[in-house]
């Protein structure tokens, strides 16, 4: 044995289509090779018997269901195409089985063949709205509870219908209609590293703090210089200007101290008789 698994051979495609025609008969509408893989288009009502034959027929033996995908073609009468991706472990070969449906006609569930199909069918139902008859637990699996619409339909708006946020007033997550506020914003497409050539509204508030202790990008030295330039020290007011110049007034006590307090004319100093004198 040269390898632990059969090597991939492209010439299995034609043999697979011939074997599928022989096993499926009229249930197979078309078989083709595209991008190196076999595509089988089968009738929707005979999906379960078709997949059973592909799994159990010798020469086919596609034992595993790898994926269930959905495609939306809005211009078609049956707009949805459901694709079942099968893998044969013994032949090391893959095949795609395609069925078509619309918003109303359900697709037979294959959970009886592969239990994993229950999760995959729920995903297709959630995102495309395709119904699967026979799935005992057909619920949404990716979107939130109460979600309206199916996101992967091509007529579904990319922004959705509702948006959710946490409300501080109600202390819970609330739903509200989508608000596209940025549609009315103006973009200048300038590089953020080069910077804009104009002052954005509100940037002038960042030059100096509005009040003491307000947050500001300025450094402590810049704030100190700004405070010194804004509030200049004022000279004390005197009766005749001599106090401001460092001179004593006629009623002031002498002593050469420019900062001494002026004497009160109504107070006569006398020797005190306190406990310290």
mmCIF file of C-alpha atoms in Angstrom:
data_model
loop_
_atom_site.group_PDB
_atom_site.id
_atom_site.type_symbol
_atom_site.label_atom_id
_atom_site.label_comp_id
_atom_site.label_asym_id
_atom_site.label_seq_id
_atom_site.Cartn_x
_atom_site.Cartn_y
_atom_site.Cartn_z
ATOM 1 C CA UNK A 1 0.000 0.000 0.000
ATOM 2 C CA UNK A 2 1.658 3.203 -1.174
ATOM 3 C CA UNK A 3 -0.506 5.646 0.856
ATOM 4 C CA UNK A 4 -2.879 5.374 3.855
ATOM 5 C CA UNK A 5 -5.785 6.652 1.706
ATOM 6 C CA UNK A 6 -6.702 6.344 -1.967
ATOM 7 C CA UNK A 7 -5.049 9.013 -4.093
ATOM 8 C CA UNK A 8 -7.229 11.685 -5.643
ATOM 9 C CA UNK A 9 -7.976 10.937 -9.293
ATOM 10 C CA UNK A 10 -9.743 13.362 -11.598
ATOM 11 C CA UNK A 11 -10.904 10.588 -13.937
ATOM 12 C CA UNK A 12 -13.327 9.408 -11.233
ATOM 13 C CA UNK A 13 -15.658 12.271 -12.175
ATOM 14 C CA UNK A 14 -16.967 10.732 -15.400
ATOM 15 C CA UNK A 15 -17.302 7.326 -13.795
ATOM 16 C CA UNK A 16 -19.219 8.887 -10.889
ATOM 17 C CA UNK A 17 -21.715 10.577 -13.214
ATOM 18 C CA UNK A 18 -22.323 7.324 -15.076
ATOM 19 C CA UNK A 19 -22.804 5.427 -11.829
ATOM 20 C CA UNK A 20 -25.183 8.123 -10.528
ATOM 21 C CA UNK A 21 -27.337 7.937 -13.680
ATOM 22 C CA UNK A 22 -27.548 4.172 -13.321
ATOM 23 C CA UNK A 23 -28.422 4.338 -9.607
ATOM 24 C CA UNK A 24 -30.781 7.305 -9.564
ATOM 25 C CA UNK A 25 -32.575 7.060 -12.885
ATOM 26 C CA UNK A 26 -35.189 9.761 -13.504
ATOM 27 C CA UNK A 27 -34.551 11.392 -10.128
ATOM 28 C CA UNK A 28 -31.286 12.785 -11.533
ATOM 29 C CA UNK A 29 -32.054 15.813 -13.682
ATOM 30 C CA UNK A 30 -28.501 16.665 -14.678
ATOM 31 C CA UNK A 31 -24.908 15.727 -13.884
ATOM 32 C CA UNK A 32 -21.895 17.849 -14.750
ATOM 33 C CA UNK A 33 -18.279 18.464 -13.811
ATOM 34 C CA UNK A 34 -17.423 21.982 -12.703
ATOM 35 C CA UNK A 35 -14.187 23.198 -11.122
ATOM 36 C CA UNK A 36 -12.996 19.620 -10.830
ATOM 37 C CA UNK A 37 -16.022 18.392 -8.821
ATOM 38 C CA UNK A 38 -19.164 16.499 -9.755
ATOM 39 C CA UNK A 39 -22.480 18.359 -9.461
ATOM 40 C CA UNK A 40 -25.705 16.357 -9.418
ATOM 41 C CA UNK A 41 -29.063 18.158 -9.806
ATOM 42 C CA UNK A 42 -31.870 16.037 -8.411
ATOM 43 C CA UNK A 43 -35.605 16.342 -7.742
ATOM 44 C CA UNK A 44 -36.572 17.803 -4.389
ATOM 45 C CA UNK A 45 -39.193 15.139 -3.580
ATOM 46 C CA UNK A 46 -36.721 12.296 -4.107
ATOM 47 C CA UNK A 47 -33.858 13.855 -2.111
ATOM 48 C CA UNK A 48 -33.841 11.282 0.701
ATOM 49 C CA UNK A 49 -33.867 8.271 -1.644
ATOM 50 C CA UNK A 50 -31.186 9.933 -3.797
ATOM 51 C CA UNK A 51 -28.808 10.533 -0.900
ATOM 52 C CA UNK A 52 -29.482 7.031 0.413
ATOM 53 C CA UNK A 53 -28.486 5.586 -2.937
ATOM 54 C CA UNK A 54 -25.359 7.713 -3.101
ATOM 55 C CA UNK A 55 -24.381 6.485 0.360
ATOM 56 C CA UNK A 56 -25.158 2.777 0.000
ATOM 57 C CA UNK A 57 -24.588 1.946 -3.692
ATOM 58 C CA UNK A 58 -21.304 0.144 -4.403
ATOM 59 C CA UNK A 59 -19.119 2.219 -6.661
ATOM 60 C CA UNK A 60 -20.427 5.457 -5.104
ATOM 61 C CA UNK A 61 -20.258 5.007 -1.309
ATOM 62 C CA UNK A 62 -20.433 8.638 -0.172
ATOM 63 C CA UNK A 63 -20.495 7.943 3.544
ATOM 64 C CA UNK A 64 -20.162 11.423 5.049
ATOM 65 C CA UNK A 65 -22.244 14.590 4.817
ATOM 66 C CA UNK A 66 -19.699 17.389 5.102
ATOM 67 C CA UNK A 67 -21.825 20.517 4.599
ATOM 68 C CA UNK A 68 -25.224 21.876 3.608
ATOM 69 C CA UNK A 69 -24.995 25.245 1.864
ATOM 70 C CA UNK A 70 -27.589 27.641 0.501
ATOM 71 C CA UNK A 71 -27.537 29.960 -2.527
ATOM 72 C CA UNK A 72 -30.085 32.644 -3.363
ATOM 73 C CA UNK A 73 -31.040 33.424 -6.966
ATOM 74 C CA UNK A 74 -33.852 36.009 -6.653
ATOM 75 C CA UNK A 75 -34.662 35.963 -10.393
ATOM 76 C CA UNK A 76 -35.555 32.269 -10.439
ATOM 77 C CA UNK A 77 -39.059 30.955 -9.694
ATOM 78 C CA UNK A 78 -37.452 28.631 -7.140
ATOM 79 C CA UNK A 79 -34.914 31.089 -5.868
ATOM 80 C CA UNK A 80 -33.080 28.916 -3.332
ATOM 81 C CA UNK A 81 -30.612 26.193 -4.213
ATOM 82 C CA UNK A 82 -29.580 23.806 -1.428
ATOM 83 C CA UNK A 83 -26.231 22.084 -1.911
ATOM 84 C CA UNK A 84 -25.292 18.868 -0.075
ATOM 85 C CA UNK A 85 -21.527 18.225 -0.028
ATOM 86 C CA UNK A 86 -20.749 14.499 0.292
ATOM 87 C CA UNK A 87 -17.422 12.731 0.797
ATOM 88 C CA UNK A 88 -16.489 9.141 0.000
ATOM 89 C CA UNK A 89 -13.780 7.930 2.350
ATOM 90 C CA UNK A 90 -13.125 4.720 0.441
ATOM 91 C CA UNK A 91 -12.821 6.445 -2.944
ATOM 92 C CA UNK A 92 -11.391 9.755 -1.662
ATOM 93 C CA UNK A 93 -13.870 11.627 -3.810
ATOM 94 C CA UNK A 94 -16.411 14.406 -3.332
ATOM 95 C CA UNK A 95 -19.741 15.166 -4.937
ATOM 96 C CA UNK A 96 -22.278 18.018 -4.703
ATOM 97 C CA UNK A 97 -26.025 17.342 -4.750
ATOM 98 C CA UNK A 98 -28.240 20.325 -5.705
ATOM 99 C CA UNK A 99 -31.985 20.777 -5.077
ATOM 100 C CA UNK A 100 -34.151 23.865 -5.651
ATOM 101 C CA UNK A 101 -37.011 25.330 -3.629
ATOM 102 C CA UNK A 102 -38.749 28.597 -2.785
ATOM 103 C CA UNK A 103 -39.927 30.376 0.373
ATOM 104 C CA UNK A 104 -42.919 28.066 0.842
ATOM 105 C CA UNK A 105 -42.053 24.567 -0.391
ATOM 106 C CA UNK A 106 -40.110 22.625 2.265
ATOM 107 C CA UNK A 107 -37.110 20.421 1.568
ATOM 108 C CA UNK A 108 -37.134 16.898 3.028
ATOM 109 C CA UNK A 109 -34.860 16.612 6.036
ATOM 110 C CA UNK A 110 -31.968 14.132 5.912
ATOM 111 C CA UNK A 111 -31.481 13.885 9.673
ATOM 112 C CA UNK A 112 -32.487 10.226 9.411
ATOM 113 C CA UNK A 113 -29.419 9.562 7.231
ATOM 114 C CA UNK A 114 -26.929 11.830 8.978
ATOM 115 C CA UNK A 115 -27.828 13.230 12.431
ATOM 116 C CA UNK A 116 -25.374 16.097 11.885
ATOM 117 C CA UNK A 117 -27.795 17.437 9.277
ATOM 118 C CA UNK A 118 -29.971 18.785 12.092
ATOM 119 C CA UNK A 119 -27.499 21.576 12.860
ATOM 120 C CA UNK A 120 -26.723 22.243 9.202
ATOM 121 C CA UNK A 121 -30.402 22.512 8.255
ATOM 122 C CA UNK A 122 -31.007 24.933 11.113
ATOM 123 C CA UNK A 123 -28.207 27.140 9.803
ATOM 124 C CA UNK A 124 -29.698 27.225 6.280
ATOM 125 C CA UNK A 125 -33.139 27.945 7.730
ATOM 126 C CA UNK A 126 -31.803 30.765 9.883
ATOM 127 C CA UNK A 127 -29.826 32.527 7.152
ATOM 128 C CA UNK A 128 -32.028 31.834 4.098
ATOM 129 C CA UNK A 129 -35.452 30.961 5.478
ATOM 130 C CA UNK A 130 -35.614 27.551 3.745
ATOM 131 C CA UNK A 131 -37.955 25.110 5.490
ATOM 132 C CA UNK A 132 -36.972 21.478 6.143
ATOM 133 C CA UNK A 133 -39.783 18.998 6.560
ATOM 134 C CA UNK A 134 -39.005 16.359 9.177
ATOM 135 C CA UNK A 135 -36.501 18.353 11.247
ATOM 136 C CA UNK A 136 -37.750 18.051 14.826
ATOM 137 C CA UNK A 137 -35.816 21.093 16.084
ATOM 138 C CA UNK A 138 -35.944 23.689 13.296
ATOM 139 C CA UNK A 139 -34.965 26.834 15.214
ATOM 140 C CA UNK A 140 -32.644 29.742 14.603
ATOM 141 C CA UNK A 141 -29.051 28.945 15.458
ATOM 142 C CA UNK A 142 -26.930 32.020 14.567
ATOM 143 C CA UNK A 143 -29.153 35.081 14.951
ATOM 144 C CA UNK A 144 -30.692 36.419 18.155
ATOM 145 C CA UNK A 145 -34.109 35.620 19.589
ATOM 146 C CA UNK A 146 -36.856 37.594 17.870
ATOM 147 C CA UNK A 147 -34.653 38.369 14.856
ATOM 148 C CA UNK A 148 -36.704 39.462 11.839
ATOM 149 C CA UNK A 149 -35.717 38.336 8.361
ATOM 150 C CA UNK A 150 -32.953 36.124 7.004
ATOM 151 C CA UNK A 151 -29.529 37.795 6.617
ATOM 152 C CA UNK A 152 -28.167 35.900 3.581
ATOM 153 C CA UNK A 153 -31.095 36.600 1.307
ATOM 154 C CA UNK A 154 -30.022 38.981 -1.420
ATOM 155 C CA UNK A 155 -33.013 41.242 -0.786
ATOM 156 C CA UNK A 156 -32.069 41.637 2.888
ATOM 157 C CA UNK A 157 -30.496 45.068 3.611
ATOM 158 C CA UNK A 158 -26.854 44.892 4.599
ATOM 159 C CA UNK A 159 -27.518 47.116 7.618
ATOM 160 C CA UNK A 160 -30.442 45.006 8.818
ATOM 161 C CA UNK A 161 -33.707 46.293 10.240
ATOM 162 C CA UNK A 162 -32.943 46.553 13.952
ATOM 163 C CA UNK A 163 -29.885 47.156 16.083
ATOM 164 C CA UNK A 164 -29.351 46.401 19.746
ATOM 165 C CA UNK A 165 -27.539 48.263 22.490
ATOM 166 C CA UNK A 166 -27.308 48.243 26.269
ATOM 167 C CA UNK A 167 -29.610 50.803 27.875
ATOM 168 C CA UNK A 168 -28.373 52.384 31.098
ATOM 169 C CA UNK A 169 -31.898 53.572 31.867
ATOM 170 C CA UNK A 170 -33.558 50.157 31.539
ATOM 171 C CA UNK A 171 -30.435 48.185 32.591
ATOM 172 C CA UNK A 172 -30.866 45.651 29.779
ATOM 173 C CA UNK A 173 -30.261 45.118 26.069
ATOM 174 C CA UNK A 174 -32.866 46.941 23.967
ATOM 175 C CA UNK A 175 -33.723 46.837 20.273
ATOM 176 C CA UNK A 176 -34.219 49.931 18.148
ATOM 177 C CA UNK A 177 -34.477 50.736 14.431
ATOM 178 C CA UNK A 178 -31.165 51.055 12.615
ATOM 179 C CA UNK A 179 -29.826 54.620 12.610
ATOM 180 C CA UNK A 180 -27.307 55.354 9.858
ATOM 181 C CA UNK A 181 -25.848 58.508 11.346
ATOM 182 C CA UNK A 182 -22.563 58.312 9.467
ATOM 183 C CA UNK A 183 -24.352 58.604 6.104
ATOM 184 C CA UNK A 184 -24.539 62.342 6.755
ATOM 185 C CA UNK A 185 -20.931 62.724 7.813
ATOM 186 C CA UNK A 186 -18.409 64.440 5.562
ATOM 187 C CA UNK A 187 -15.153 62.597 4.880
ATOM 188 C CA UNK A 188 -12.002 64.357 3.640
ATOM 189 C CA UNK A 189 -10.066 61.100 2.961
ATOM 190 C CA UNK A 190 -6.894 62.552 4.490
ATOM 191 C CA UNK A 191 -4.267 60.306 5.981
ATOM 192 C CA UNK A 192 -4.520 60.218 9.788
ATOM 193 C CA UNK A 193 -0.709 60.268 9.992
ATOM 194 C CA UNK A 194 -0.419 63.506 7.985
ATOM 195 C CA UNK A 195 -3.167 65.307 9.871
ATOM 196 C CA UNK A 196 -5.843 67.659 8.631
ATOM 197 C CA UNK A 197 -4.969 71.138 7.357
ATOM 198 C CA UNK A 198 -7.769 72.683 9.366
ATOM 199 C CA UNK A 199 -8.867 72.745 12.994
ATOM 200 C CA UNK A 200 -11.610 70.305 13.751
ATOM 201 C CA UNK A 201 -14.526 71.617 15.817
ATOM 202 C CA UNK A 202 -13.700 71.219 19.483
ATOM 203 C CA UNK A 203 -9.912 71.070 19.081
ATOM 204 C CA UNK A 204 -9.555 74.627 20.313
ATOM 205 C CA UNK A 205 -10.719 73.484 23.742
ATOM 206 C CA UNK A 206 -7.653 71.277 24.090
ATOM 207 C CA UNK A 207 -5.162 74.189 24.070
ATOM 208 C CA UNK A 208 -5.733 75.189 27.711
ATOM 209 C CA UNK A 209 -7.815 73.722 30.506
ATOM 210 C CA UNK A 210 -11.192 75.381 30.967
ATOM 211 C CA UNK A 211 -10.742 75.401 34.732
ATOM 212 C CA UNK A 212 -8.326 74.206 37.332
ATOM 213 C CA UNK A 213 -7.978 70.459 37.260
ATOM 214 C CA UNK A 214 -9.737 69.977 33.910
ATOM 215 C CA UNK A 215 -8.151 67.322 31.676
ATOM 216 C CA UNK A 216 -5.831 68.756 29.047
ATOM 217 C CA UNK A 217 -3.097 67.451 26.735
ATOM 218 C CA UNK A 218 -0.810 70.349 27.777
ATOM 219 C CA UNK A 219 2.151 69.626 30.064
ATOM 220 C CA UNK A 220 2.522 70.994 33.577
ATOM 221 C CA UNK A 221 5.060 73.606 32.416
ATOM 222 C CA UNK A 222 2.735 74.802 29.669
ATOM 223 C CA UNK A 223 -0.151 75.080 32.107
ATOM 224 C CA UNK A 224 2.018 77.016 34.583
ATOM 225 C CA UNK A 225 3.197 79.474 31.951
ATOM 226 C CA UNK A 226 -0.350 79.931 30.710
ATOM 227 C CA UNK A 227 -1.610 80.664 34.225
ATOM 228 C CA UNK A 228 1.215 83.155 34.800
ATOM 229 C CA UNK A 229 0.486 84.968 31.557
ATOM 230 C CA UNK A 230 -3.248 85.021 32.178
ATOM 231 C CA UNK A 231 -3.139 86.285 35.817
ATOM 232 C CA UNK A 232 -0.459 89.019 36.327
ATOM 233 C CA UNK A 233 0.344 90.054 39.965
ATOM 234 C CA UNK A 234 -1.319 93.381 40.841
ATOM 235 C CA UNK A 235 0.405 96.039 43.025
ATOM 236 C CA UNK A 236 -1.180 96.816 46.447
ATOM 237 C CA UNK A 237 -3.248 99.958 46.575
ATOM 238 C CA UNK A 238 -1.994 102.816 48.829
ATOM 239 C CA UNK A 239 -3.452 106.176 49.809
ATOM 240 C CA UNK A 240 -0.860 108.276 47.999
ATOM 241 C CA UNK A 241 1.142 105.671 46.104
ATOM 242 C CA UNK A 242 4.021 105.748 48.586
ATOM 243 C CA UNK A 243 3.052 102.407 50.104
ATOM 244 C CA UNK A 244 3.147 100.754 46.715
ATOM 245 C CA UNK A 245 6.603 102.249 46.139
ATOM 246 C CA UNK A 246 7.930 100.927 49.439
ATOM 247 C CA UNK A 247 7.771 104.290 51.346
ATOM 248 C CA UNK A 248 6.159 104.965 54.695
ATOM 249 C CA UNK A 249 3.137 107.160 55.121
ATOM 250 C CA UNK A 250 3.004 109.978 57.727
ATOM 251 C CA UNK A 251 0.994 107.831 60.135
ATOM 252 C CA UNK A 252 3.160 104.733 59.656
ATOM 253 C CA UNK A 253 5.680 103.509 62.164
ATOM 254 C CA UNK A 254 9.227 104.116 61.032
ATOM 255 C CA UNK A 255 11.829 101.488 60.861
ATOM 256 C CA UNK A 256 12.733 101.223 57.202
ATOM 257 C CA UNK A 257 10.592 98.146 56.714
ATOM 258 C CA UNK A 258 8.575 98.650 53.565
ATOM 259 C CA UNK A 259 6.238 95.858 54.521
ATOM 260 C CA UNK A 260 5.441 97.104 58.094
ATOM 261 C CA UNK A 261 1.848 97.830 58.995
ATOM 262 C CA UNK A 262 0.832 101.510 59.392
ATOM 263 C CA UNK A 263 0.268 102.690 62.983
ATOM 264 C CA UNK A 264 -3.206 103.508 64.250
ATOM 265 C CA UNK A 265 -3.456 107.194 65.234
ATOM 266 C CA UNK A 266 -6.098 106.497 67.920
ATOM 267 C CA UNK A 267 -3.966 103.944 69.748
ATOM 268 C CA UNK A 268 -1.368 105.258 72.232
ATOM 269 C CA UNK A 269 1.253 102.668 73.121
ATOM 270 C CA UNK A 270 1.779 102.360 76.863
ATOM 271 C CA UNK A 271 3.870 99.992 78.966
ATOM 272 C CA UNK A 272 1.888 96.865 79.426
ATOM 273 C CA UNK A 273 1.278 95.125 82.742
ATOM 274 C CA UNK A 274 0.755 91.661 81.432
ATOM 275 C CA UNK A 275 2.194 88.514 82.872
ATOM 276 C CA UNK A 276 5.126 88.647 80.450
ATOM 277 C CA UNK A 277 6.153 92.198 81.351
#
